[in-house]
Coordinates of C-alpha atoms in Angstrom, one line a residue:
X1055 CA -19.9 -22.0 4.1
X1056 CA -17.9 -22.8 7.3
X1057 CA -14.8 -20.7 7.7
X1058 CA -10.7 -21.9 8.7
X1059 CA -9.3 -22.5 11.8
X1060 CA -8.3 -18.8 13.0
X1061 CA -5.9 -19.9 15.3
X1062 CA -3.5 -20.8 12.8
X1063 CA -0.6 -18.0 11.8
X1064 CA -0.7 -18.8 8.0
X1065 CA -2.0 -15.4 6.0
X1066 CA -6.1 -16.3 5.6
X1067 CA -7.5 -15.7 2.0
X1068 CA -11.4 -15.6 1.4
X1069 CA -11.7 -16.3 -2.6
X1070 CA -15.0 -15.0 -3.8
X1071 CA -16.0 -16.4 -7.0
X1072 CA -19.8 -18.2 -8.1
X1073 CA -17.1 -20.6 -10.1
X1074 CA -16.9 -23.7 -8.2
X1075 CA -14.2 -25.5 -9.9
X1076 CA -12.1 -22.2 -10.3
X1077 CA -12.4 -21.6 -6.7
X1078 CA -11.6 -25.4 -5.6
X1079 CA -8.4 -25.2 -8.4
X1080 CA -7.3 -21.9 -6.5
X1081 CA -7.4 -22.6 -3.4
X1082 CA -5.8 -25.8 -3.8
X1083 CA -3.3 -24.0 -5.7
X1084 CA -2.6 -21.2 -2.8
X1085 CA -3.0 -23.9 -0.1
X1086 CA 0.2 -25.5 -1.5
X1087 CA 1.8 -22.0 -1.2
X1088 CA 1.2 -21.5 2.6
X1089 CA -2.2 -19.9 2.6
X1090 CA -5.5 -20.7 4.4
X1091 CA -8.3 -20.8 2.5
X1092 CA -11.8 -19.6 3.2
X1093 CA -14.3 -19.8 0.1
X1094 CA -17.9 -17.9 -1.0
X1095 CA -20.0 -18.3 -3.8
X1096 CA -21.5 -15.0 -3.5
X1097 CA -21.0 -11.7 -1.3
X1098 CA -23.7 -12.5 1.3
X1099 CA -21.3 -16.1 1.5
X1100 CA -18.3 -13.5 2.1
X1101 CA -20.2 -11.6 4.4
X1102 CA -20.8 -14.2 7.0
X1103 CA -17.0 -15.6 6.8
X1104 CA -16.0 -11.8 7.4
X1105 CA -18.3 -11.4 10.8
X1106 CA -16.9 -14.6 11.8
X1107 CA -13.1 -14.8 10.7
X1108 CA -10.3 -12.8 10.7
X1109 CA -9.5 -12.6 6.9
X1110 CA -6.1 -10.9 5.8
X1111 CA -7.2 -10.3 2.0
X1112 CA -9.7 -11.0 -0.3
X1113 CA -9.7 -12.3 -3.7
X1114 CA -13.1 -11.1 -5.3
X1115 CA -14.8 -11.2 -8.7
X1116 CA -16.1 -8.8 -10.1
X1117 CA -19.0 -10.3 -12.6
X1118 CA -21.4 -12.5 -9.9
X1119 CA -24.8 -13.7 -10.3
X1120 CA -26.9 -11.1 -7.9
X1121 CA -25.1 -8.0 -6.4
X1122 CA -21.7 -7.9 -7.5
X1123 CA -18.2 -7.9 -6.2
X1124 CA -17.5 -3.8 -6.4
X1125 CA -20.6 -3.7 -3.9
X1126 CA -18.8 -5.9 -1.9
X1127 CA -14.9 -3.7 -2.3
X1128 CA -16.9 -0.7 -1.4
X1129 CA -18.3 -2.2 1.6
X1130 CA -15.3 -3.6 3.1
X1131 CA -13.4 -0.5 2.0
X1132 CA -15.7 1.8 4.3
X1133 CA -15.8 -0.5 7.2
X1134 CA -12.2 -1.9 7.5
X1135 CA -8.9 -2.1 6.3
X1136 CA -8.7 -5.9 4.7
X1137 CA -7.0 -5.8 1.1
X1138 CA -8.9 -6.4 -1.9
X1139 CA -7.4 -8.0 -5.5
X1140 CA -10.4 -8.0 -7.7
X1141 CA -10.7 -10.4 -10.6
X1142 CA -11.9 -8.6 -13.8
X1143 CA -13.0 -10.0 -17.0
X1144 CA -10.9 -9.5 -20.2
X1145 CA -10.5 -6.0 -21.9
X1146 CA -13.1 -4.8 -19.5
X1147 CA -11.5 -1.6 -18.4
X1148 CA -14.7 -0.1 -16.8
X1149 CA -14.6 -2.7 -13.9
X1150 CA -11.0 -2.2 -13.5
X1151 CA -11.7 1.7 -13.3
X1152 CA -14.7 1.9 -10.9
X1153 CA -12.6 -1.0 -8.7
X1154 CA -9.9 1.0 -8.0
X1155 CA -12.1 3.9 -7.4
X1156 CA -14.1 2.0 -4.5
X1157 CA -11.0 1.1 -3.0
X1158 CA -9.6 -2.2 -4.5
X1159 CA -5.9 -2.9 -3.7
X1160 CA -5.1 -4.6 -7.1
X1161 CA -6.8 -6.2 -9.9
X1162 CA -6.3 -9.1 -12.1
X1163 CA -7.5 -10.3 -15.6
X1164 CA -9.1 -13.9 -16.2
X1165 CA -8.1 -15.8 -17.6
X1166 CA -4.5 -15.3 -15.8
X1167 CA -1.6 -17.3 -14.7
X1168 CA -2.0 -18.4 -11.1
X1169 CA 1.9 -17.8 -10.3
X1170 CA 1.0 -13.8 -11.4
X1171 CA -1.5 -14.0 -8.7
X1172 CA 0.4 -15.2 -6.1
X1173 CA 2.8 -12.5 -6.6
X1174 CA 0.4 -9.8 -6.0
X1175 CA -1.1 -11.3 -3.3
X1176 CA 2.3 -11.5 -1.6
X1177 CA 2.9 -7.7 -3.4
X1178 CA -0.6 -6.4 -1.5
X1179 CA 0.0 -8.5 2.1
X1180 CA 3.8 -7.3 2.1
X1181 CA 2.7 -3.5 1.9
X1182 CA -0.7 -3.8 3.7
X1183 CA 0.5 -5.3 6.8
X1184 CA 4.2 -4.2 7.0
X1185 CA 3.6 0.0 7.3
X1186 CA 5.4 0.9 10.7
X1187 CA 3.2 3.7 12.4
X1188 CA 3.8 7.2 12.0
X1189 CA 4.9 9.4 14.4
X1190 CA 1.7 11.5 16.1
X1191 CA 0.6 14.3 13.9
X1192 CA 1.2 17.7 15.6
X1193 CA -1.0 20.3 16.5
X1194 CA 0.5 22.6 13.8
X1195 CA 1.6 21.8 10.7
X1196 CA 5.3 22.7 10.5
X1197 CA 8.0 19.9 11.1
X1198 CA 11.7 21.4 11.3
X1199 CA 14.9 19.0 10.7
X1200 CA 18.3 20.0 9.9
X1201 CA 17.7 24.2 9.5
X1202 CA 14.6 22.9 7.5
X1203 CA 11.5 24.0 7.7
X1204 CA 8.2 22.1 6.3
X1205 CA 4.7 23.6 6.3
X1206 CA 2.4 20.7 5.5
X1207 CA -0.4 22.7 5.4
X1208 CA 1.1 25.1 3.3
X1209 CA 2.9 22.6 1.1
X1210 CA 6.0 24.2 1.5
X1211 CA 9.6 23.7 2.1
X1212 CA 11.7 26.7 3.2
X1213 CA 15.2 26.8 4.2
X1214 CA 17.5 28.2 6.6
X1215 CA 17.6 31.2 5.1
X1216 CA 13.8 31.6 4.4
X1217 CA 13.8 30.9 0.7
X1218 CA 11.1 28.5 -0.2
X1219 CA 11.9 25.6 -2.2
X1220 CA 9.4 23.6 -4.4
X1221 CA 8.0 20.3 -4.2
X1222 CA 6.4 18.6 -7.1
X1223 CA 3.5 16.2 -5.3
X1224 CA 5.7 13.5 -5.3
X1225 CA 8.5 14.5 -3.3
X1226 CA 5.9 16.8 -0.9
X1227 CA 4.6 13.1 -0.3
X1228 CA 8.0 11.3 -0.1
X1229 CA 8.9 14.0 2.4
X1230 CA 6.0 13.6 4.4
X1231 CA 6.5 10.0 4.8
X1232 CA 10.2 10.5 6.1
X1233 CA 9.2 12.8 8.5
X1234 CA 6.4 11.2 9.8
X1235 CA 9.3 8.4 10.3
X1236 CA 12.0 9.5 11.5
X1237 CA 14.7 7.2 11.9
X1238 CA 12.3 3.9 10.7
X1239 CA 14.0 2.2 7.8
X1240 CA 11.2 2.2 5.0
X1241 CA 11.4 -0.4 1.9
X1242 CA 11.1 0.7 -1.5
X1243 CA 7.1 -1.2 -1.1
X1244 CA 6.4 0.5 1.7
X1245 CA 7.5 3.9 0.8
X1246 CA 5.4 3.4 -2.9
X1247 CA 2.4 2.2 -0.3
X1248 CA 2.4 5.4 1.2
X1249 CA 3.3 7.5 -1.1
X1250 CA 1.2 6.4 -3.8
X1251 CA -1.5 3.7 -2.2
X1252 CA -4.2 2.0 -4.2
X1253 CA -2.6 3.5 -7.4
X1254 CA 0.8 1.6 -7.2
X1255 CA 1.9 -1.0 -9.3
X1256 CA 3.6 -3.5 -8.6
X1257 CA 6.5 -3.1 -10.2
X1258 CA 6.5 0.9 -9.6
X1259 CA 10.1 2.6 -9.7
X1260 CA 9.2 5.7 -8.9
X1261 CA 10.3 5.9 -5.4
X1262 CA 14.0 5.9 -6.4
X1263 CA 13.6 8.1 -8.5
X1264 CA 11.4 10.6 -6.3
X1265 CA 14.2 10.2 -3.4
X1266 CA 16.9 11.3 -6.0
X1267 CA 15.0 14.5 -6.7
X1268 CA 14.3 14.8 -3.2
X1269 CA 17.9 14.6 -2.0
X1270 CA 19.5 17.1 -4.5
X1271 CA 17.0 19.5 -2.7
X1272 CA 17.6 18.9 1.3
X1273 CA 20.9 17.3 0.7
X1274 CA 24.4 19.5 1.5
X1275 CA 26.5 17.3 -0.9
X1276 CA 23.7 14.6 -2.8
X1277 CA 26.2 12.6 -3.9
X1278 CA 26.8 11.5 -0.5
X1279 CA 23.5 11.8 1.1
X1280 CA 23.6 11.8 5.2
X1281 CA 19.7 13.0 5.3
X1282 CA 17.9 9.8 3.5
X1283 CA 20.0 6.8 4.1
X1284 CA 20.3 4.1 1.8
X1285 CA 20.4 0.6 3.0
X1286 CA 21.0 -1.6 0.9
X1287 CA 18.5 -4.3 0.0
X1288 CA 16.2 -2.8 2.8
X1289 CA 15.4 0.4 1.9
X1290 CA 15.2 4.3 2.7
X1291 CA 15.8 5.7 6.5
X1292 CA 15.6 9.3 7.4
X1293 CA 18.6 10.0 10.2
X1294 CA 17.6 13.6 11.1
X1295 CA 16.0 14.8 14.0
X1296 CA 12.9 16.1 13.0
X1297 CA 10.8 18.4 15.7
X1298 CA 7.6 20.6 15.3
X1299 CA 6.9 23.9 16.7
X1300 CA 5.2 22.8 19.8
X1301 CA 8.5 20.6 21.1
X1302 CA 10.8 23.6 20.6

């Protein structure tokens, strides 16, 4: 099946799905919201759009005649970074389960309400292509900021005075992503991207929550944080210098 025109700068979906009339109702659907629309009735369909377009996510079912679509999310999971949503029958937690574990980015339920999809698909391309890059990984593994010191390979966070505080998982990631970037302001999706990844929901709070843990550990006074700055309706920023052992 013949893919889009790549040169345009609308996001490019490929819908995967042996359902003719629900693939022609989606993309018609999504094409009225902005998207270009490339569509496959099976994964060796999807494979030739892939070798010949640049596709920014992929909508895949799960349940198709021949190999199925988690052959498919663990292929493009191993050779590149495109976002998968996979479409899942109902109550059938097993695909849901071996998706995520292959790699998908998000999963949906048919029969579902095409407005729920959109959102995720905006949810997934917001995170997915958004991440600013990290600052180069040192040689060694400890990052100092503000008489801070933290040993990533160690896992640990010791202060000025060499007592070693602990980090529950969370906020040894949440830390890690600050430091990492410095001075980048990160968004509540971004931050729950890289925190958490594939396992994040969409509607995930956590990270607020995680940086409010975080700052009544590094912060001198955490009701007025001047570490993690909060800006508001944008996100987190983290305003100290941070160094490693090889700059100093």
């Amino acid at each position: 099946m013949p893919s889009e025109n790549t040169q345009n700068t609308e996001p490019h979906i490929l819908i995967v799905d042996d359902n003719v009339e629900f693939r022609d109702a989606l993309k018609s659907y999504l094409t009225q919201h902005g998207y270009r629309i490339s569509l496959a009735d099976s994964t060796n369909s999807a494979r030739k759009i892939l070798k010949s377009s640049v596709v920014d996510i992929i909508i895949l079912d799960v349940m198709m005649p021949g190999e199925d679509g988690l052959s498919l999310c663990r292929e493009v999971r191993s050779t590149s970074s495109i976002p998968v949503i996979l479409l899942t029958a109902m109550g059938d937690e097993t695909d849901k389960i071996i998706g995520l574990e292959v790699g998908a980015d998000d999963y949906i339920t048919k029969p579902f309400n095409t407005r729920e999809l959109l959102a995720r698909i905006k949810a997934v391309l917001r995170r997915t292509q958004s991440l600013p890059t990290q600052r180069q990984q040192p040689e060694v593994s400890r990052l100092h900021f503000d008489g801070w010191q933290f040993d990533t390979g160690q896992r640990e966070l010791i202060r000025e005075d060499g007592e070693v505080i602990s980090l529950s998982t969370g906020e040894f990631l949440m830390l890690s992503a600050f430091l990492q970037r410095p001075a980048m302001v990160l968004t509540r999706d971004q931050l729950l991207d890289i925190t958490r990844g594939r396992e994040a929901n969409v509607f995930d709070r956590s990270v607020d929550n995680q940086i409010s843990r975080l700052r009544k550990k590094i912060e001198p006074d955490p009701k007025n944080p001047t570490l993690i700055k909060t800006h508001w309706g944008g996100g987190y920023s983290f305003t100290a210098r941070v160094t490693d052992s090889l700059s100093e």
